[in-house]
Coordinates of C-alpha atoms in Angstrom, one line a residue:
M141 CA -44.1 -14.2 4.1
T142 CA -43.1 -11.5 6.7
N143 CA -43.5 -7.9 5.6
L144 CA -40.3 -6.8 4.2
D145 CA -40.1 -3.6 6.3
D146 CA -40.4 -5.6 9.4
I147 CA -37.6 -7.8 8.2
L148 CA -35.3 -4.8 7.4
K149 CA -36.0 -3.2 10.8
S150 CA -35.4 -6.5 12.8
R151 CA -32.0 -7.2 14.2
R152 CA -29.3 -8.7 12.1
D153 CA -26.3 -9.0 14.4
T154 CA -27.6 -12.1 16.4
R155 CA -25.3 -13.0 19.2
H156 CA -27.5 -15.4 21.1
F157 CA -28.8 -18.7 19.6
T158 CA -30.6 -21.6 20.7
D159 CA -29.2 -25.0 20.0
E160 CA -31.9 -25.7 17.5
K161 CA -30.5 -27.5 14.4
V162 CA -30.7 -25.4 11.2
P163 CA -32.3 -27.5 8.4
D164 CA -30.3 -28.1 5.2
E165 CA -33.2 -26.6 3.2
V166 CA -32.9 -23.3 5.1
I167 CA -29.2 -23.0 4.3
E168 CA -29.8 -23.9 0.7
K169 CA -32.7 -21.3 0.3
A170 CA -30.3 -18.6 1.8
L171 CA -27.5 -19.5 -0.3
Q172 CA -29.6 -19.3 -3.3
A173 CA -30.7 -15.8 -2.2
G174 CA -27.0 -14.9 -2.0
H175 CA -26.4 -16.2 -5.4
W176 CA -29.2 -13.9 -7.0
A177 CA -27.5 -10.8 -5.4
P178 CA -25.9 -8.5 -8.1
S179 CA -22.6 -9.6 -9.2
V180 CA -20.3 -7.3 -10.9
G181 CA -19.7 -8.2 -14.5
L182 CA -21.6 -11.5 -13.8
T183 CA -18.5 -12.9 -12.4
D184 CA -20.0 -15.3 -9.8
A185 CA -16.8 -14.4 -7.7
T186 CA -18.8 -14.9 -4.3
K187 CA -17.7 -18.2 -2.7
Y188 CA -19.1 -19.9 0.4
F189 CA -17.7 -22.2 3.1
L190 CA -19.8 -24.0 5.6
I191 CA -18.5 -24.7 9.0
K192 CA -20.1 -27.4 11.4
S193 CA -16.9 -28.8 13.0
P194 CA -16.5 -27.9 16.7
E195 CA -12.9 -28.2 16.3
I196 CA -12.7 -25.4 13.7
K197 CA -15.2 -23.3 15.5
T198 CA -12.9 -23.3 18.7
A199 CA -9.8 -22.4 16.6
I200 CA -11.8 -19.4 15.0
K201 CA -13.0 -18.5 18.7
E202 CA -9.4 -18.5 19.9
L203 CA -8.5 -16.1 16.9
F204 CA -11.5 -13.8 17.7
S205 CA -10.5 -13.6 21.4
E206 CA -6.9 -12.7 20.5
Y207 CA -8.0 -9.8 18.3
N208 CA -10.8 -8.8 20.6
K209 CA -8.4 -8.2 23.4
K210 CA -6.5 -6.0 21.1
A211 CA -9.6 -4.2 20.3
A212 CA -10.2 -3.5 23.8
D213 CA -6.7 -2.2 24.3
A214 CA -7.2 0.4 21.6
T215 CA -9.0 2.6 23.9
D216 CA -7.7 4.5 26.9
N217 CA -11.1 5.3 28.3
L218 CA -11.5 2.9 31.1
E219 CA -15.3 3.1 31.2
Q220 CA -15.5 2.5 27.5
K221 CA -13.1 -0.6 27.6
E222 CA -15.1 -1.9 30.6
L223 CA -18.3 -1.5 28.5
Y224 CA -16.7 -3.0 25.5
N225 CA -15.5 -6.2 27.5
S226 CA -19.0 -6.7 28.7
L227 CA -20.4 -6.9 25.2
K228 CA -21.0 -10.3 23.6
L229 CA -19.8 -9.7 20.0
E230 CA -19.7 -13.2 18.8
A231 CA -21.4 -16.7 19.0
I232 CA -18.8 -18.7 17.1
E233 CA -19.1 -21.7 19.2
E234 CA -22.7 -21.5 20.2
A235 CA -24.3 -21.1 16.6
P236 CA -25.1 -24.4 14.8
I237 CA -23.9 -23.3 11.7
G238 CA -20.7 -21.2 10.7
L239 CA -20.6 -19.5 7.2
I240 CA -17.7 -17.9 5.5
I241 CA -18.7 -15.6 2.6
A242 CA -15.9 -14.7 0.4
Y243 CA -14.8 -13.2 -2.8
D244 CA -12.4 -14.5 -5.4
R245 CA -9.7 -11.8 -6.5
S246 CA -8.5 -14.0 -9.4
V247 CA -11.5 -12.9 -11.4
L248 CA -9.6 -9.7 -11.9
N249 CA -6.9 -11.5 -13.9
Q250 CA -9.5 -11.3 -16.7
F251 CA -11.2 -8.4 -18.5
T252 CA -14.1 -7.8 -15.9
I253 CA -17.0 -5.4 -16.6
G254 CA -17.5 -3.0 -13.9
T255 CA -14.2 -3.1 -12.2
I256 CA -12.1 -0.8 -14.3
G257 CA -13.1 2.2 -11.9
S258 CA -12.5 0.1 -8.7
N259 CA -11.3 -3.5 -8.1
E260 CA -13.5 -3.1 -4.8
A261 CA -16.7 -3.9 -7.0
V262 CA -15.8 -7.4 -6.6
K263 CA -16.0 -7.2 -2.8
F264 CA -19.1 -5.2 -2.9
S265 CA -21.0 -7.9 -4.8
S266 CA -20.2 -10.4 -2.1
V267 CA -21.5 -7.8 0.5
C268 CA -24.8 -7.8 -1.6
A269 CA -24.9 -11.6 -1.3
A270 CA -24.4 -11.3 2.6
Q271 CA -27.2 -8.8 2.7
N272 CA -29.6 -11.4 0.6
I273 CA -28.6 -14.1 2.8
W274 CA -29.6 -12.3 6.1
L275 CA -32.9 -11.4 4.4
S276 CA -33.6 -14.9 3.6
L277 CA -32.7 -16.3 6.9
T278 CA -34.7 -13.7 8.7
D279 CA -37.7 -14.4 6.5
Q280 CA -37.4 -18.1 7.4
G281 CA -37.2 -17.3 11.2
Y282 CA -33.5 -17.7 11.6
G283 CA -30.7 -15.1 12.5
M284 CA -27.2 -14.5 11.4
G285 CA -24.2 -12.6 13.2
W286 CA -21.2 -11.2 11.4
V287 CA -18.0 -11.6 13.1
S288 CA -15.2 -9.2 11.6
I289 CA -12.7 -9.0 14.6
L290 CA -10.2 -11.4 13.3
N291 CA -6.5 -11.7 12.0
Y292 CA -7.6 -12.3 8.4
H293 CA -4.3 -13.9 7.6
Q294 CA -4.4 -16.3 10.2
F295 CA -8.2 -16.8 9.7
K296 CA -7.3 -17.9 6.0
K297 CA -4.4 -20.0 7.1
I298 CA -6.3 -22.2 9.7
L299 CA -9.0 -22.7 7.1
D300 CA -6.5 -23.4 4.3
L301 CA -8.2 -20.8 2.0
P302 CA -6.3 -20.1 -1.2
E303 CA -4.5 -16.9 -1.6
N304 CA -6.9 -15.5 -4.1
I305 CA -10.0 -16.0 -1.8
E306 CA -10.7 -13.0 0.5
P307 CA -13.3 -13.7 3.3
L308 CA -15.6 -11.0 4.4
G309 CA -15.6 -12.5 7.9
Y310 CA -17.2 -15.3 9.8
F311 CA -20.8 -15.6 9.9
C312 CA -22.9 -17.3 12.7
I313 CA -26.3 -18.9 11.8
G314 CA -29.0 -20.3 13.8
K315 CA -32.3 -19.7 15.6
P316 CA -32.0 -16.4 17.6
A317 CA -32.5 -16.8 21.4
T318 CA -33.4 -12.9 21.7
N319 CA -34.6 -10.3 19.5
Y320 CA -33.2 -7.3 21.4
N321 CA -36.6 -5.6 21.3
N322 CA -35.9 -5.3 17.6
Q323 CA -33.0 -2.9 18.3
P324 CA -29.5 -3.0 17.4
M325 CA -27.7 -5.1 20.2
L326 CA -25.1 -2.3 20.5
Q327 CA -27.8 0.3 20.9
Q328 CA -29.9 -1.7 23.6
L329 CA -26.6 -2.1 25.6
N330 CA -25.9 1.6 25.5
W331 CA -22.8 1.5 23.2
K332 CA -24.1 3.9 20.6
L333 CA -27.6 5.3 19.3
K334 CA -28.3 4.5 15.8
S335 CA -29.5 7.6 13.8
E336 CA -33.3 7.6 12.9
K337 CA -32.7 8.4 9.3
A338 CA -30.4 7.8 6.5
D339 CA -27.8 10.5 5.7
C340 CA -28.4 11.7 2.4
R341 CA -27.9 15.1 0.6
E342 CA -28.3 15.9 -3.0
I343 CA -25.2 17.1 -5.0
K344 CA -26.3 19.8 -7.4
S345 CA -23.1 21.0 -9.2
V346 CA -20.1 19.6 -10.9
H347 CA -16.9 20.2 -9.4
L348 CA -14.7 21.2 -12.1
K349 CA -11.1 20.1 -12.0
N350 CA -8.4 21.0 -14.7
T351 CA -6.9 17.7 -15.8
S352 CA -5.4 18.9 -19.0
T353 CA -2.0 19.9 -17.3
P354 CA -1.8 17.4 -14.4
L355 CA 0.7 17.9 -11.7
S356 CA 1.7 21.3 -13.2
T357 CA 2.2 22.4 -9.5
F358 CA 5.3 20.2 -9.5
T359 CA 7.1 22.2 -12.2
T360 CA 8.0 25.5 -10.6
E361 CA 11.4 26.9 -11.2
N362 CA 14.4 26.5 -8.8
K363 CA 16.8 29.0 -10.0
K364 CA 20.3 29.2 -8.7
N365 CA 22.1 32.2 -7.5
N366 CA 25.4 32.4 -9.4
N367 CA 27.2 34.2 -6.6
F368 CA 26.0 31.7 -4.2
E369 CA 27.4 28.9 -6.4
I370 CA 30.8 30.8 -6.5
L371 CA 31.0 31.2 -2.7
L372 CA 30.0 27.7 -2.3
K373 CA 32.6 26.2 -4.5
E374 CA 35.2 28.6 -2.9
K375 CA 34.4 27.3 0.6
I376 CA 34.9 23.7 -0.6
D377 CA 38.1 24.2 -2.5
S378 CA 39.4 26.3 0.5
K379 CA 39.4 23.2 3.0
T380 CA 42.8 21.9 3.9
K381 CA 43.0 19.3 1.3
P382 CA 43.9 19.2 -2.5
V383 CA 41.0 20.4 -4.6
G384 CA 38.8 17.6 -5.6
S385 CA 40.6 15.1 -3.1
L386 CA 37.5 14.3 -1.2
G387 CA 35.9 13.0 -4.5
I388 CA 32.2 12.3 -4.4
L389 CA 31.9 13.9 -0.8
E390 CA 32.7 17.2 -2.4
T391 CA 30.0 16.7 -5.0
L392 CA 27.4 15.7 -2.3
A393 CA 28.4 18.8 -0.2
F394 CA 27.9 21.1 -3.2
Q395 CA 24.6 19.4 -4.0
M396 CA 23.4 19.5 -0.4
A397 CA 24.2 23.1 0.1
S398 CA 22.6 24.0 -3.2
V399 CA 19.3 22.1 -2.4
F400 CA 19.1 23.7 1.2
E401 CA 20.3 27.0 -0.2
S402 CA 22.7 27.4 2.6
L403 CA 26.5 27.6 2.8
E404 CA 26.2 25.6 6.2
P405 CA 23.8 22.8 5.2
K406 CA 22.5 20.5 7.8
I407 CA 20.3 17.6 7.5
I408 CA 17.2 17.8 9.7
N409 CA 14.9 15.1 10.9
P410 CA 15.9 12.6 8.1
N411 CA 13.1 10.2 7.1
I412 CA 12.8 7.1 5.0
V413 CA 9.3 6.2 3.4
V414 CA 8.7 2.7 2.5
F415 CA 5.7 2.3 0.1
A416 CA 4.2 -1.1 0.0
A417 CA 1.7 -2.5 -2.7
D418 CA 0.7 -5.7 -4.5
H419 CA 0.6 -6.2 -8.1
G420 CA -1.7 -8.3 -10.2
I421 CA 1.1 -9.5 -12.4
A422 CA 2.4 -11.4 -9.5
N423 CA -0.5 -13.9 -10.0
H424 CA 1.5 -15.0 -13.0
G425 CA 4.5 -16.6 -11.3
V426 CA 7.0 -13.7 -12.1
S427 CA 8.5 -13.8 -8.6
A428 CA 10.2 -16.3 -6.5
Y429 CA 8.1 -15.3 -3.6
P430 CA 4.0 -15.8 -3.2
Q431 CA 2.2 -12.4 -3.1
D432 CA 1.3 -12.8 0.6
V433 CA 5.0 -11.9 1.4
T434 CA 4.2 -8.3 0.8
R435 CA 1.8 -8.4 3.8
Q436 CA 4.1 -10.5 5.8
M437 CA 7.1 -7.9 5.2
V438 CA 4.9 -4.9 6.1
T439 CA 4.0 -6.5 9.4
N440 CA 7.8 -7.3 9.9
F441 CA 8.4 -3.4 9.2
L442 CA 5.8 -2.5 11.9
N443 CA 7.3 -4.9 14.3
G444 CA 10.6 -3.5 13.9
G445 CA 12.4 -6.7 12.6
A446 CA 13.4 -5.7 8.9
A447 CA 16.7 -4.7 7.7
I448 CA 15.4 -1.2 6.9
N449 CA 14.3 -0.9 10.6
V450 CA 17.8 -1.9 11.8
F451 CA 19.7 0.5 9.6
C452 CA 17.1 3.5 10.4
K453 CA 17.7 2.7 14.1
Q454 CA 21.5 2.6 13.6
H455 CA 21.7 6.0 11.9
N456 CA 18.8 7.7 13.7
I457 CA 16.5 8.0 10.8
N458 CA 12.9 8.2 11.0
L459 CA 11.0 5.6 9.3
S460 CA 7.6 5.7 7.9
I461 CA 5.6 2.6 6.3
V462 CA 3.0 3.3 3.8
D463 CA 0.1 0.9 2.7
A464 CA -0.2 2.0 -0.9
G465 CA -2.2 -1.2 -2.0
V466 CA -1.5 -4.1 -0.2
N467 CA -3.7 -7.0 -0.7
Y468 CA -4.6 -7.2 3.0
D469 CA -6.5 -5.0 5.3
F470 CA -4.3 -4.1 8.2
P471 CA -5.9 -3.3 11.7
T472 CA -6.6 0.5 12.1
N473 CA -4.5 0.8 15.3
T474 CA -1.2 0.0 13.5
E475 CA 1.3 2.7 12.9
L476 CA 0.9 2.5 9.4
I477 CA 0.2 5.5 6.7
D478 CA -3.0 4.3 5.2
A479 CA -2.8 5.4 1.5
K480 CA -4.5 2.3 0.1
I481 CA -5.8 2.7 -3.4
S482 CA -7.1 -0.8 -3.6
N483 CA -5.9 -4.2 -2.7
G484 CA -3.5 -4.6 -5.3
T485 CA -3.4 -3.7 -9.0
Q486 CA -5.0 -5.7 -11.8
S487 CA -2.8 -7.7 -14.0
F488 CA -1.4 -5.9 -17.0
L489 CA -1.3 -8.9 -19.0
H490 CA -5.1 -8.7 -19.4
A491 CA -6.2 -5.2 -18.5
P492 CA -5.1 -1.8 -17.1
A493 CA -3.3 -2.1 -13.8
M494 CA -5.3 0.9 -12.5
S495 CA -7.8 3.5 -13.8
E496 CA -6.9 7.1 -14.6
S497 CA -8.5 8.2 -11.3
E498 CA -6.5 5.6 -9.3
L499 CA -3.3 7.1 -11.1
E500 CA -4.2 10.6 -10.3
L501 CA -5.0 9.6 -6.7
C502 CA -1.6 8.0 -6.3
F503 CA 0.1 11.2 -7.3
E504 CA -2.1 13.1 -4.8
K505 CA -1.5 10.6 -2.0
G506 CA 2.2 10.5 -2.5
K507 CA 2.3 14.1 -2.5
A508 CA 0.5 14.6 0.6
I509 CA 2.4 11.9 2.6
V510 CA 5.7 13.9 1.7
N511 CA 4.2 17.3 2.4
D512 CA 3.1 16.1 5.8
I513 CA 6.7 14.8 6.5
A514 CA 8.2 18.2 5.3
K515 CA 5.9 19.9 7.8
T516 CA 7.7 18.1 10.6
G517 CA 10.8 20.2 9.6
S518 CA 12.4 17.3 7.7
N519 CA 14.6 18.3 4.7
C520 CA 16.0 14.9 3.7
I521 CA 13.8 12.0 2.5
G522 CA 14.6 8.5 1.3
F523 CA 12.3 6.3 -0.8
G524 CA 12.0 2.5 -0.4
E525 CA 9.4 0.0 -1.6
M526 CA 8.1 -3.6 -0.9
G527 CA 5.9 -5.3 -3.4
I528 CA 5.8 -8.9 -4.8
G529 CA 6.0 -8.5 -8.5
N530 CA 7.2 -4.9 -8.6
T531 CA 10.4 -5.4 -10.5
S532 CA 8.3 -6.8 -13.3
T533 CA 6.2 -3.5 -13.1
A534 CA 9.3 -1.5 -13.1
S535 CA 10.9 -3.3 -15.8
V536 CA 7.9 -2.7 -18.3
L537 CA 7.9 1.1 -17.1
M538 CA 11.6 1.5 -17.8
S539 CA 11.1 -0.2 -21.3
L540 CA 8.4 2.2 -22.2
L541 CA 9.9 5.3 -20.8
T542 CA 13.4 4.8 -22.0
G543 CA 13.0 2.9 -25.3
F544 CA 15.1 0.2 -24.2
S545 CA 14.1 -3.5 -25.1
I546 CA 12.1 -5.3 -22.5
E547 CA 14.9 -7.8 -22.3
D548 CA 17.3 -5.2 -21.4
C549 CA 15.1 -4.0 -18.5
I550 CA 14.4 -7.3 -17.0
G551 CA 16.4 -9.0 -14.0
K552 CA 16.0 -11.8 -11.4
G553 CA 14.1 -9.7 -9.0
T554 CA 13.8 -11.6 -5.8
G555 CA 16.3 -14.2 -7.1
I556 CA 14.3 -16.3 -9.6
E557 CA 16.0 -19.1 -11.4
E558 CA 16.8 -19.0 -15.1
E559 CA 13.8 -21.0 -16.2
K560 CA 11.5 -18.6 -14.4
L561 CA 13.4 -15.5 -15.7
I562 CA 12.5 -16.7 -19.3
Q563 CA 8.9 -17.1 -18.2
K564 CA 9.0 -13.7 -16.7
Q565 CA 10.6 -12.3 -20.0
N566 CA 7.7 -13.9 -22.1
I567 CA 4.9 -12.7 -19.8
L568 CA 6.1 -9.1 -19.8
K569 CA 6.8 -9.1 -23.6
K570 CA 3.5 -10.4 -24.3
S571 CA 2.0 -7.8 -22.0
L572 CA 3.7 -5.0 -24.0
E573 CA 2.4 -6.7 -27.2
N574 CA -1.1 -6.5 -25.9
Y575 CA -1.0 -2.9 -25.1
S576 CA -2.8 -1.0 -27.6
G577 CA -2.8 2.4 -25.9
Q578 CA -1.1 5.5 -26.9
A579 CA 2.5 6.5 -26.3
E580 CA 1.5 9.1 -23.7
L581 CA 2.9 9.1 -20.3
Y582 CA -0.2 9.0 -18.0
Q583 CA -1.8 6.4 -20.2
Q584 CA 1.3 4.1 -19.9
L585 CA 1.4 4.7 -16.2
S586 CA -2.2 3.9 -15.6
Y587 CA -1.8 0.7 -17.7
F588 CA 1.4 -0.7 -16.4
G589 CA 2.1 1.3 -13.0
G590 CA 2.1 0.1 -9.4
F591 CA 0.4 1.8 -6.6
E592 CA 3.6 2.2 -4.6
I593 CA 5.7 3.2 -7.6
I594 CA 3.4 6.0 -8.6
Q595 CA 3.0 7.1 -5.1
M596 CA 6.8 7.3 -4.8
A597 CA 7.0 9.3 -8.0
G598 CA 4.4 11.8 -6.5
G599 CA 6.3 11.9 -3.4
I600 CA 9.5 12.6 -5.2
L601 CA 7.9 15.5 -7.1
S602 CA 6.6 17.0 -3.8
A603 CA 10.0 16.6 -2.2
F604 CA 11.5 18.6 -4.8
E605 CA 9.0 21.3 -4.4
N606 CA 9.8 21.2 -0.5
K607 CA 13.5 21.8 -1.2
M608 CA 14.3 18.4 0.3
L609 CA 17.3 16.2 -0.3
I610 CA 16.0 13.1 -2.2
L611 CA 17.6 9.7 -1.5
I612 CA 16.8 7.2 -4.1
D613 CA 17.4 3.4 -3.4
G614 CA 17.6 0.7 -6.0
F615 CA 16.1 -0.3 -9.3
I616 CA 12.3 0.2 -8.5
C617 CA 12.9 3.5 -6.8
T618 CA 15.0 4.7 -9.7
T619 CA 12.1 3.9 -12.0
A620 CA 9.8 6.0 -9.8
L621 CA 12.5 8.8 -10.1
L622 CA 12.3 8.2 -13.9
I623 CA 8.8 8.9 -13.8
A624 CA 9.2 12.0 -11.8
F625 CA 11.9 13.0 -14.2
K626 CA 9.8 12.7 -17.1
I627 CA 7.5 15.2 -15.5
N628 CA 10.0 17.5 -14.1
P629 CA 13.6 17.0 -15.3
K630 CA 14.9 19.4 -12.6
I631 CA 14.2 16.8 -10.2
K632 CA 17.7 15.3 -10.5
Q633 CA 19.1 18.5 -8.9
N634 CA 17.9 17.2 -5.5
A635 CA 18.3 13.5 -6.3
V636 CA 21.0 11.3 -4.5
F637 CA 21.4 7.9 -6.1
C638 CA 22.5 5.7 -3.1
H639 CA 23.7 2.7 -4.7
C640 CA 23.8 0.6 -7.9
S641 CA 21.8 -2.7 -7.1
A642 CA 22.5 -6.1 -8.4
E643 CA 19.4 -5.9 -10.4
K644 CA 20.7 -6.1 -14.0
A645 CA 18.9 -3.2 -15.5
H646 CA 19.6 -0.8 -12.7
Q647 CA 23.0 0.4 -14.1
K648 CA 21.5 0.9 -17.5
L649 CA 18.8 3.1 -16.1
L650 CA 21.4 5.1 -13.9
D651 CA 23.5 5.5 -17.1
Y652 CA 20.3 6.6 -19.0
L653 CA 19.8 9.3 -16.2
D654 CA 23.5 10.1 -16.3
A655 CA 23.4 9.4 -12.6
K656 CA 26.6 8.5 -10.5
P657 CA 25.6 6.1 -7.5
I658 CA 27.4 6.5 -4.1
L659 CA 27.8 2.7 -3.4
N660 CA 28.0 -0.6 -5.3
L661 CA 27.4 -3.3 -2.8
D662 CA 25.5 -5.8 -4.9
L663 CA 22.4 -5.0 -2.8
R664 CA 19.0 -6.1 -4.0
L665 CA 16.8 -6.1 -1.1
G666 CA 14.8 -2.8 -1.7
E667 CA 13.0 -1.4 1.5
G668 CA 15.0 1.9 1.3
T669 CA 18.1 0.1 2.6
G670 CA 20.5 1.6 0.2
C671 CA 19.3 5.0 1.4
A672 CA 20.0 4.1 5.1
I673 CA 23.4 2.7 4.4
A674 CA 24.5 5.6 2.2
F675 CA 23.3 8.1 4.8
P676 CA 26.5 8.3 6.9
I677 CA 28.3 9.2 3.8
L678 CA 26.1 12.2 3.4
K679 CA 26.5 13.1 7.0
S680 CA 30.3 12.9 6.3
A681 CA 29.9 15.5 3.4
E682 CA 28.0 17.7 5.8
A683 CA 30.6 17.5 8.4
F684 CA 33.6 18.3 6.3
L685 CA 31.8 21.2 4.6
N686 CA 30.7 22.7 8.1
E687 CA 33.6 21.7 10.3
M688 CA 36.7 21.3 8.5
A689 CA 39.4 24.0 8.7
S690 CA 40.0 26.2 5.8
F691 CA 43.6 27.1 4.6
E692 CA 43.2 30.6 5.6
S693 CA 41.9 29.7 9.2
V694 CA 44.8 27.7 10.2
G695 CA 47.5 29.6 8.2
I696 CA 48.3 26.8 5.7
S697 CA 49.7 27.7 2.3
R698 CA 47.8 26.7 -0.7
K699 CA 49.1 24.9 -3.7

């Protein structure tokens, strides 16, 4: 056997292979080594797929070439781009064997030891298996190259991999044609030098953090000046109209001026933020759509093709898209706010959706996103969401936080049929029956919450702190507002409920909050579309307050 240190120092990213056939026993021994790797909770979640077909290799090579061009275009440095294009980064068609190492996310649907802190532990197990396979192949005189420059959605599609199977990439296996002088290929070709030693430092103290009063920074007072309210009401009533004749526009004008603390309020740099994430409960068939639609719709947002894109463009509203926890790793060069907690929550039918640390991180990330938007001068922010299965999450949270029965909190979501609605109701009812935790807000949120819903709640709390007008979309966003309201009831002072959706429970939730929506258009799309559609009405309230003549200014007698 080769000395272990020599194996570890030898090159693993093989990109040049001979045409020598790889014996079956070599592959079998390598896969056994992978199987011996640590596996979180003994899940055996790592799966392997062998590729020998030239047709499949060609299809994967084309997929690589498409994304490799995108990778080269990501740099504006011409010298760097030229060097990048000269690198040989794969040997998909040349290598005798192709191997896909993947992990099975469905193991998270059951209680899995070692994953409560992070769902990513399942992926890490598969990475350990990949390392063991490389060690075994190197020891046997063979090499392996890891190809990760791929559109993983298309990669899974052309291989017909199930939705729950997540590949680490494509691995090329064969007899190495070169050893690059035992240097990393990228180092030998002057892309970058590898450091001589590992980066390691000792942590010697505990960073104490007060968790007894979480989010206390959100609960500052926002006292109103009585004189200001009197002046504002007088300004509204003195406009050339009967008192109250502009109805809800007068209410909105009063609210807007109060939030902005100005008798001449003006909306500046309005922004709608769409938070997207996946939900473990979706694996139980509670939605009419497969989970991958979340990823597809986020891509649609980024390409400008969704309803929210159209409406934001129509009304000159900035649009921000947040990956709060989509079950997909988007390319790093997309115009996406990366706030990913994990690749979706766990199924709360069997286990907590997230850990307490993930819950805290959701609040922190939601707050940071809105703080950054506020720094641009924006004083008006709308909240939207995307996530297959999130009406189920919102229904359970609504039931827990309001005391309404789960039956009163469930609707058809994306449009499920009656039979599926009954199935959804039974699953959510069973989930609540299985919950043995305390009736304490943060425990309930970590057990049943969704990454995008909690991040929205954190963002709403932050928007209040930044004295922003807060636009609330439909049922799911109102549930996020409900969470924020439970933490700080003063939130409602800044909240504008843009519409009442067709989701059955939304009206009941609005009644609970004593909230009067602006519109009732039978919308049930989400995405923040209700915020965008209601926005012109806010602008009308702003316009009449600032531009409409008063009785005194034009000499018209009052009643």
